[in-house]
Amino acid sequence: MDNSFANWSPSEPTTVTVQMFINSFGSLNAANMDYNIDVFLRQRWNDHRLQLPGNRTRVTVLNPAVQAKIWKPDTYFNNVKDASVHKVTMPNILLRIEKNGDILYSMRVTLRLTCSMEFADYPFDEQVCGSIISSYANTDDVIIYEWDPEIPIDMPDELEIAQFDLLEDRRVTESDTQVYVTGNFSSLKVSFDLRRQNGYHVLQTYIPTILIVVISWVSFWLDPKNAVPGRVSLGVTTLLTLTTLASGIRAQLPPVSYVKAIDVWIGMCMIMVFGALLEFTFVNWLANKKMTGEPSLAFRLPLALFGSEEEEDPEPIGADPKEPRNYYNHAMAVDRLCRGFFPGAFVIFNLIYWPYYLMRQHTPQMMDDTTFGA
């Protein structure tokens, strides 16, 4: 067998039928915008020069030196970052020649592919990742790629992806032609629709932040005048804890410029916690403010709606009874108002936030050229 088998250039385009078996599907890496797959890439074509004489029905070529002398398509993945052929215990490459010259060329490869991800709905996002298989040097007058008509993409029934559900009904395979300045190249497109699972983020992000916000409301039940250290410590601690949690979430994502669903949630929690701290600053000032005349309407309204005549400012021992009274009752009325306002506002926010993003997550995503890394 000479090198002419490796340098074959037929007058008619060679049709290469491609089939992929996905052995494993690694989780998407949001920070690097890529994902790993372990696949058996199977290519079939016919080379009439390799028809077997005699009664032999097939031949399996194992010798790498002989395999190198046989013509093979120069197939590549256009959005691959890194790739490797498995070599344990021997190179995982199969080259089988049928009697009529049909060739099966199969190899097991691990690919790290780029995926243009959109994080506006994160962590309720749905990502569409794919790739384009094409010839690197041979134009469509030399090689024509086609998907296997029966099973173009196959995978195990028990295949699982960390944090994602693979939507089988939205998997797309199609043929296309890539147009470059170097010529027109036959190609195959494949895309996978991946929906993020919400359980991890509910347990690790949403429930902890809800508890932090609820804890910040405890300050509304503490005395605004005599529990200053407790209310300050509670407000600052919850704010710092929430900031630390938000920093950990941002570290898992690329620094995109648009607002994500998790940013909306963290932002609202920040407003709640910081608002509770500002509320204490106001009621503490109010509780220590001396009355110099008849209170204005802005001071009388909270007291009229949420005040209680049973609450009186505890006067220190030896205080002058002629000293002007302060707005302690008004401060307590503001605290009582916030006990209902803050939880109510947070509940209304949740009633809007969760239905909106959960409905968006179950809306089919549109695919474009960036889906395939083009």
Short mmCIF file of C-alpha atoms in Angstrom, two decimals:
data_model
loop_
_atom_site.label_atom_id
_atom_site.label_comp_id
_atom_site.label_asym_id
_atom_site.label_seq_id
_atom_site.Cartn_x
_atom_site.Cartn_y
_atom_site.Cartn_z
CA MET A 1 0.00 0.00 0.00
CA ASP A 2 1.58 3.30 -1.06
CA ASN A 3 0.96 6.95 -0.21
CA SER A 4 -1.50 7.33 -3.09
CA PHE A 5 -4.23 6.04 -0.79
CA ALA A 6 -3.62 8.94 1.59
CA ASN A 7 -3.49 11.57 -1.18
CA TRP A 8 -6.64 10.52 -2.99
CA SER A 9 -8.48 13.31 -4.80
CA PRO A 10 -11.56 11.88 -6.57
CA SER A 11 -13.29 13.57 -9.48
CA GLU A 12 -16.64 13.42 -7.68
CA PRO A 13 -17.25 14.68 -4.13
CA THR A 14 -16.89 12.01 -1.46
CA THR A 15 -19.94 11.75 0.78
CA VAL A 16 -18.96 11.35 4.43
CA THR A 17 -21.75 10.19 6.74
CA VAL A 18 -21.27 11.26 10.36
CA GLN A 19 -22.75 9.79 13.53
CA MET A 20 -21.92 10.76 17.11
CA PHE A 21 -22.42 8.82 20.30
CA ILE A 22 -22.13 11.12 23.32
CA ASN A 23 -20.60 9.03 26.08
CA SER A 24 -20.65 11.80 28.69
CA PHE A 25 -21.62 15.46 28.84
CA GLY A 26 -19.70 17.66 31.26
CA SER A 27 -21.31 20.56 33.07
CA LEU A 28 -21.19 23.99 31.47
CA ASN A 29 -18.51 26.28 32.82
CA ALA A 30 -20.20 29.68 33.09
CA ALA A 31 -17.03 31.61 33.93
CA ASN A 32 -15.14 30.31 30.84
CA MET A 33 -18.23 29.85 28.63
CA ASP A 34 -17.34 26.30 27.57
CA TYR A 35 -18.33 22.68 28.14
CA ASN A 36 -16.79 19.21 27.81
CA ILE A 37 -18.15 16.21 25.93
CA ASP A 38 -16.75 12.71 25.51
CA VAL A 39 -17.89 11.36 22.13
CA PHE A 40 -17.44 8.47 19.74
CA LEU A 41 -17.09 10.21 16.37
CA ARG A 42 -18.01 7.80 13.58
CA GLN A 43 -17.46 8.62 9.91
CA ARG A 44 -18.35 6.46 6.91
CA TRP A 45 -17.47 6.81 3.24
CA ASN A 46 -16.68 4.63 0.26
CA ASP A 47 -13.26 4.21 -1.34
CA HIS A 48 -13.58 1.89 -4.34
CA ARG A 49 -9.81 1.34 -4.42
CA LEU A 50 -10.04 -0.57 -1.13
CA GLN A 51 -12.54 -3.22 -2.27
CA LEU A 52 -11.51 -6.56 -0.78
CA PRO A 53 -10.62 -9.44 -3.10
CA GLY A 54 -11.66 -13.02 -2.50
CA ASN A 55 -14.03 -14.14 0.22
CA ARG A 56 -13.01 -11.66 2.89
CA THR A 57 -16.02 -9.58 4.02
CA ARG A 58 -14.22 -7.01 6.18
CA VAL A 59 -10.83 -5.99 7.46
CA THR A 60 -10.03 -4.06 10.64
CA VAL A 61 -6.87 -1.99 10.38
CA LEU A 62 -5.13 -1.63 13.76
CA ASN A 63 -1.60 -0.69 12.71
CA PRO A 64 -1.23 3.12 12.98
CA ALA A 65 1.31 3.13 10.16
CA VAL A 66 -1.17 1.46 7.81
CA GLN A 67 -4.00 3.71 8.97
CA ALA A 68 -1.91 6.76 8.10
CA LYS A 69 -1.65 5.58 4.47
CA ILE A 70 -5.42 5.46 4.00
CA TRP A 71 -7.26 8.58 2.90
CA LYS A 72 -9.43 10.07 5.66
CA PRO A 73 -11.49 13.27 5.81
CA ASP A 74 -9.83 16.18 7.62
CA THR A 75 -12.80 16.74 9.93
CA TYR A 76 -12.62 19.38 12.65
CA PHE A 77 -14.90 21.16 15.15
CA ASN A 78 -14.92 24.90 14.53
CA ASN A 79 -15.43 25.98 18.17
CA VAL A 80 -13.10 23.52 19.89
CA LYS A 81 -10.77 24.88 22.58
CA ASP A 82 -9.01 21.64 23.36
CA ALA A 83 -9.30 18.06 22.18
CA SER A 84 -7.65 14.72 22.84
CA VAL A 85 -7.95 11.17 21.54
CA HIS A 86 -8.15 8.51 24.24
CA LYS A 87 -5.08 6.28 24.26
CA VAL A 88 -5.77 3.82 27.10
CA THR A 89 -4.87 1.04 26.73
CA MET A 90 -4.28 1.69 23.03
CA PRO A 91 -5.34 4.59 20.80
CA ASN A 92 -9.14 4.43 20.67
CA ILE A 93 -9.31 4.47 16.87
CA LEU A 94 -11.20 2.00 14.71
CA LEU A 95 -10.72 1.76 10.94
CA ARG A 96 -12.78 -1.00 9.31
CA ILE A 97 -12.95 -1.73 5.57
CA GLU A 98 -15.94 -3.58 4.11
CA LYS A 99 -15.79 -5.79 1.02
CA ASN A 100 -17.33 -3.14 -1.25
CA GLY A 101 -14.87 -0.46 -0.08
CA ASP A 102 -17.10 1.12 2.57
CA ILE A 103 -14.96 2.47 5.41
CA LEU A 104 -15.91 3.03 9.03
CA TYR A 105 -13.56 5.42 10.83
CA SER A 106 -14.40 5.77 14.53
CA MET A 107 -12.50 7.44 17.35
CA ARG A 108 -13.18 8.35 20.95
CA VAL A 109 -12.34 11.99 21.67
CA THR A 110 -12.83 14.41 24.53
CA LEU A 111 -13.69 17.93 23.38
CA ARG A 112 -13.79 21.23 25.22
CA LEU A 113 -16.06 23.46 23.16
CA THR A 114 -16.96 27.11 23.47
CA CYS A 115 -20.58 28.10 24.02
CA SER A 116 -21.91 31.65 23.69
CA MET A 117 -24.05 31.85 26.81
CA GLU A 118 -26.67 34.41 27.81
CA PHE A 119 -27.01 35.06 31.55
CA ALA A 120 -29.85 37.59 31.68
CA ASP A 121 -32.08 34.94 33.32
CA TYR A 122 -29.38 33.28 35.44
CA PRO A 123 -29.96 31.02 37.41
CA PHE A 124 -33.24 30.40 35.55
CA ASP A 125 -31.44 30.35 32.22
CA GLU A 126 -31.62 27.97 29.32
CA GLN A 127 -28.47 27.62 27.23
CA VAL A 128 -28.27 26.43 23.63
CA CYS A 129 -24.80 25.08 22.88
CA GLY A 130 -23.58 23.41 19.74
CA SER A 131 -20.83 23.02 17.20
CA ILE A 132 -20.13 22.86 13.47
CA ILE A 133 -18.34 19.87 11.96
CA SER A 134 -16.57 20.59 8.71
CA SER A 135 -13.51 19.86 6.61
CA TYR A 136 -10.57 22.11 7.26
CA ALA A 137 -8.95 22.04 3.80
CA ASN A 138 -11.33 20.27 1.38
CA THR A 139 -14.10 22.35 -0.14
CA ASP A 140 -17.56 21.02 -0.97
CA ASP A 141 -16.40 19.83 -4.42
CA VAL A 142 -14.19 17.30 -2.61
CA ILE A 143 -16.15 16.34 0.55
CA ILE A 144 -19.86 16.44 1.26
CA TYR A 145 -20.89 15.83 4.88
CA GLU A 146 -24.20 14.23 5.81
CA TRP A 147 -25.72 13.16 9.11
CA ASP A 148 -26.55 9.51 9.60
CA PRO A 149 -30.17 9.28 8.38
CA GLU A 150 -31.24 6.91 11.19
CA ILE A 151 -29.51 8.07 14.40
CA PRO A 152 -27.33 11.15 13.87
CA ILE A 153 -26.80 11.75 17.60
CA ASP A 154 -27.02 8.98 20.17
CA MET A 155 -26.47 8.98 23.91
CA PRO A 156 -27.12 6.76 26.95
CA ASP A 157 -30.58 6.87 28.48
CA GLU A 158 -29.10 7.53 31.93
CA LEU A 159 -26.93 10.46 30.79
CA GLU A 160 -26.93 13.24 33.40
CA ILE A 161 -25.43 16.72 33.36
CA ALA A 162 -24.57 18.52 36.60
CA GLN A 163 -27.01 21.41 37.22
CA PHE A 164 -28.66 21.00 33.79
CA ASP A 165 -31.43 19.05 32.08
CA LEU A 166 -30.81 18.07 28.46
CA LEU A 167 -34.00 18.68 26.49
CA GLU A 168 -34.17 15.81 24.01
CA ASP A 169 -37.04 17.27 21.98
CA ARG A 170 -35.05 20.43 21.17
CA ARG A 171 -31.85 18.79 19.90
CA VAL A 172 -31.12 20.00 16.37
CA THR A 173 -28.97 18.46 13.62
CA GLU A 174 -28.76 19.95 10.15
CA SER A 175 -26.51 20.27 7.13
CA ASP A 176 -25.09 23.58 5.96
CA THR A 177 -22.38 25.21 3.88
CA GLN A 178 -19.75 27.45 5.42
CA VAL A 179 -18.63 30.26 3.12
CA TYR A 180 -15.12 31.64 3.66
CA VAL A 181 -12.65 33.54 1.50
CA THR A 182 -10.85 30.22 0.96
CA GLY A 183 -13.97 28.54 -0.50
CA ASN A 184 -17.24 26.87 0.36
CA PHE A 185 -17.09 24.01 2.84
CA SER A 186 -19.75 21.40 3.51
CA SER A 187 -20.60 21.26 7.21
CA LEU A 188 -22.89 19.72 9.82
CA LYS A 189 -24.51 21.58 12.69
CA VAL A 190 -25.56 20.15 16.03
CA SER A 191 -27.07 21.99 18.99
CA PHE A 192 -28.13 20.97 22.49
CA ASP A 193 -30.77 22.74 24.57
CA LEU A 194 -29.77 22.75 28.24
CA ARG A 195 -32.08 24.00 31.00
CA ARG A 196 -30.49 24.86 34.34
CA GLN A 197 -31.81 23.04 37.39
CA ASN A 198 -32.95 25.38 40.17
CA GLY A 199 -32.50 23.17 43.24
CA TYR A 200 -28.85 24.04 43.87
CA HIS A 201 -29.36 27.79 43.71
CA VAL A 202 -32.54 27.69 45.78
CA LEU A 203 -30.68 25.90 48.59
CA GLN A 204 -27.36 27.76 48.30
CA THR A 205 -28.50 31.28 47.37
CA TYR A 206 -32.20 32.04 47.70
CA ILE A 207 -33.01 30.43 51.06
CA PRO A 208 -29.90 31.90 52.82
CA THR A 209 -30.62 35.40 51.47
CA ILE A 210 -34.28 35.15 52.50
CA LEU A 211 -33.19 34.23 56.04
CA ILE A 212 -30.73 37.14 56.13
CA VAL A 213 -33.47 39.57 55.09
CA VAL A 214 -35.90 38.16 57.68
CA ILE A 215 -33.26 38.42 60.41
CA SER A 216 -32.75 42.09 59.58
CA TRP A 217 -36.44 42.70 60.43
CA VAL A 218 -35.84 41.63 64.03
CA SER A 219 -34.48 45.11 64.68
CA PHE A 220 -37.99 46.55 64.34
CA TRP A 221 -38.90 44.84 67.62
CA LEU A 222 -35.90 46.25 69.52
CA ASP A 223 -36.15 49.50 71.44
CA PRO A 224 -34.92 52.35 69.22
CA LYS A 225 -33.43 54.28 72.13
CA ASN A 226 -32.08 51.72 74.58
CA ALA A 227 -31.05 48.88 72.22
CA VAL A 228 -28.74 50.89 69.97
CA PRO A 229 -25.76 48.45 70.06
CA GLY A 230 -27.99 45.49 69.26
CA ARG A 231 -29.75 47.12 66.33
CA VAL A 232 -26.52 48.51 64.85
CA SER A 233 -24.76 45.13 65.17
CA LEU A 234 -27.71 43.31 63.62
CA GLY A 235 -27.97 45.69 60.66
CA VAL A 236 -24.25 45.78 59.89
CA THR A 237 -23.82 42.01 60.29
CA THR A 238 -26.68 41.13 57.94
CA LEU A 239 -25.46 43.67 55.37
CA LEU A 240 -21.89 42.31 55.41
CA THR A 241 -23.10 38.71 55.24
CA LEU A 242 -25.26 39.48 52.23
CA THR A 243 -22.37 41.31 50.53
CA THR A 244 -20.06 38.33 51.05
CA LEU A 245 -22.66 35.94 49.65
CA ALA A 246 -23.19 38.16 46.60
CA SER A 247 -19.42 38.27 45.96
CA GLY A 248 -19.29 34.48 45.92
CA ILE A 249 -22.09 34.35 43.35
CA ARG A 250 -20.40 36.90 41.08
CA ALA A 251 -17.15 34.90 41.16
CA GLN A 252 -18.92 32.02 39.39
CA LEU A 253 -19.93 34.15 36.39
CA PRO A 254 -18.13 36.18 33.73
CA PRO A 255 -18.21 39.97 34.21
CA VAL A 256 -21.09 40.70 31.83
CA SER A 257 -22.44 44.24 31.56
CA TYR A 258 -26.19 43.48 31.69
CA VAL A 259 -28.41 42.78 34.70
CA LYS A 260 -29.01 39.13 35.58
CA ALA A 261 -31.95 37.60 37.46
CA ILE A 262 -29.69 36.88 40.43
CA ASP A 263 -28.61 40.56 40.43
CA VAL A 264 -32.25 41.63 40.71
CA TRP A 265 -32.72 39.29 43.68
CA ILE A 266 -29.52 40.28 45.47
CA GLY A 267 -30.25 43.95 44.78
CA MET A 268 -33.69 43.72 46.37
CA CYS A 269 -32.27 41.89 49.39
CA MET A 270 -29.63 44.63 49.72
CA ILE A 271 -32.34 47.29 49.62
CA MET A 272 -34.28 45.46 52.35
CA VAL A 273 -31.32 45.03 54.66
CA PHE A 274 -29.91 48.51 54.05
CA GLY A 275 -33.39 49.99 54.40
CA ALA A 276 -33.76 48.36 57.83
CA LEU A 277 -30.45 49.92 58.87
CA LEU A 278 -31.51 53.35 57.61
CA GLU A 279 -34.86 52.97 59.36
CA PHE A 280 -33.07 52.47 62.67
CA THR A 281 -31.02 55.61 62.07
CA PHE A 282 -34.21 57.58 61.56
CA VAL A 283 -36.15 56.18 64.55
CA ASN A 284 -33.14 56.60 66.84
CA TRP A 285 -32.90 60.26 65.84
CA LEU A 286 -36.66 60.59 66.26
CA ALA A 287 -36.66 58.97 69.71
CA ASN A 288 -34.06 61.46 70.94
CA LYS A 289 -35.53 64.56 69.28
CA LYS A 290 -37.09 67.02 71.73
CA MET A 291 -40.54 68.47 71.11
CA THR A 292 -40.42 72.24 70.64
CA GLY A 293 -44.08 72.69 69.82
CA GLU A 294 -47.02 70.96 68.24
CA PRO A 295 -45.77 68.08 66.03
CA SER A 296 -46.24 68.53 62.31
CA LEU A 297 -48.52 66.30 60.24
CA ALA A 298 -45.54 64.20 59.09
CA PHE A 299 -44.89 63.26 62.73
CA ARG A 300 -48.54 62.93 63.75
CA LEU A 301 -49.60 60.59 60.93
CA PRO A 302 -47.52 57.53 61.92
CA LEU A 303 -48.54 57.99 65.54
CA ALA A 304 -52.23 58.27 64.60
CA LEU A 305 -52.12 55.14 62.45
CA PHE A 306 -49.72 52.87 64.32
CA GLY A 307 -49.07 54.54 67.66
CA SER A 308 -50.09 53.35 71.13
CA GLU A 309 -50.81 55.52 74.16
CA GLU A 310 -49.47 52.75 76.40
CA GLU A 311 -45.92 53.27 75.17
CA GLU A 312 -43.99 55.91 77.04
CA ASP A 313 -40.36 56.89 76.91
CA PRO A 314 -38.62 55.30 79.93
CA GLU A 315 -37.19 58.36 81.69
CA PRO A 316 -33.82 57.91 83.38
CA ILE A 317 -33.66 58.22 87.18
CA GLY A 318 -33.19 61.82 88.31
CA ALA A 319 -34.42 63.31 85.03
CA ASP A 320 -35.96 66.76 85.19
CA PRO A 321 -39.78 66.38 84.82
CA LYS A 322 -39.90 69.86 83.26
CA GLU A 323 -37.60 68.80 80.40
CA PRO A 324 -39.39 68.86 77.02
CA ARG A 325 -40.78 65.54 75.85
CA ASN A 326 -39.34 63.73 72.81
CA TYR A 327 -40.81 61.81 69.89
CA TYR A 328 -40.33 58.35 71.42
CA ASN A 329 -43.94 57.36 70.75
CA HIS A 330 -43.61 58.49 67.16
CA ALA A 331 -40.42 56.40 66.76
CA MET A 332 -42.20 53.33 68.09
CA ALA A 333 -45.05 54.01 65.64
CA VAL A 334 -42.58 54.08 62.73
CA ASP A 335 -41.10 50.76 63.93
CA ARG A 336 -44.58 49.27 64.07
CA LEU A 337 -45.28 50.54 60.55
CA CYS A 338 -42.09 48.93 59.22
CA ARG A 339 -42.97 45.59 60.83
CA GLY A 340 -45.70 45.29 58.25
CA PHE A 341 -44.30 47.35 55.38
CA PHE A 342 -40.96 45.56 54.91
CA PRO A 343 -42.36 41.98 54.94
CA GLY A 344 -45.27 43.06 52.76
CA ALA A 345 -42.99 44.69 50.17
CA PHE A 346 -40.74 41.62 50.13
CA VAL A 347 -43.71 39.28 49.64
CA ILE A 348 -45.02 41.41 46.74
CA PHE A 349 -41.55 41.35 45.15
CA ASN A 350 -41.49 37.53 45.41
CA LEU A 351 -44.94 37.26 43.86
CA ILE A 352 -43.63 39.15 40.84
CA TYR A 353 -40.07 37.77 40.67
CA TRP A 354 -40.69 34.00 40.78
CA PRO A 355 -43.56 33.71 38.24
CA TYR A 356 -41.79 36.05 35.80
CA TYR A 357 -38.47 34.18 35.66
CA LEU A 358 -39.95 30.69 35.93
CA MET A 359 -42.19 31.45 32.94
CA ARG A 360 -39.21 32.79 30.97
CA GLN A 361 -37.22 29.65 31.74
CA HIS A 362 -39.89 27.44 30.15
CA THR A 363 -40.12 29.57 27.01
CA PRO A 364 -38.27 27.96 24.04
CA GLN A 365 -35.04 29.76 23.17
CA MET A 366 -34.31 31.00 19.66
CA MET A 367 -31.18 29.70 17.97
CA ASP A 368 -28.81 31.73 15.83
CA ASP A 369 -25.32 31.38 14.40
CA THR A 370 -23.68 32.05 17.79
CA THR A 371 -25.32 28.84 19.03
CA PHE A 372 -22.96 26.84 16.84
CA GLY A 373 -19.91 28.95 17.60
CA ALA A 374 -20.03 30.63 14.20
#
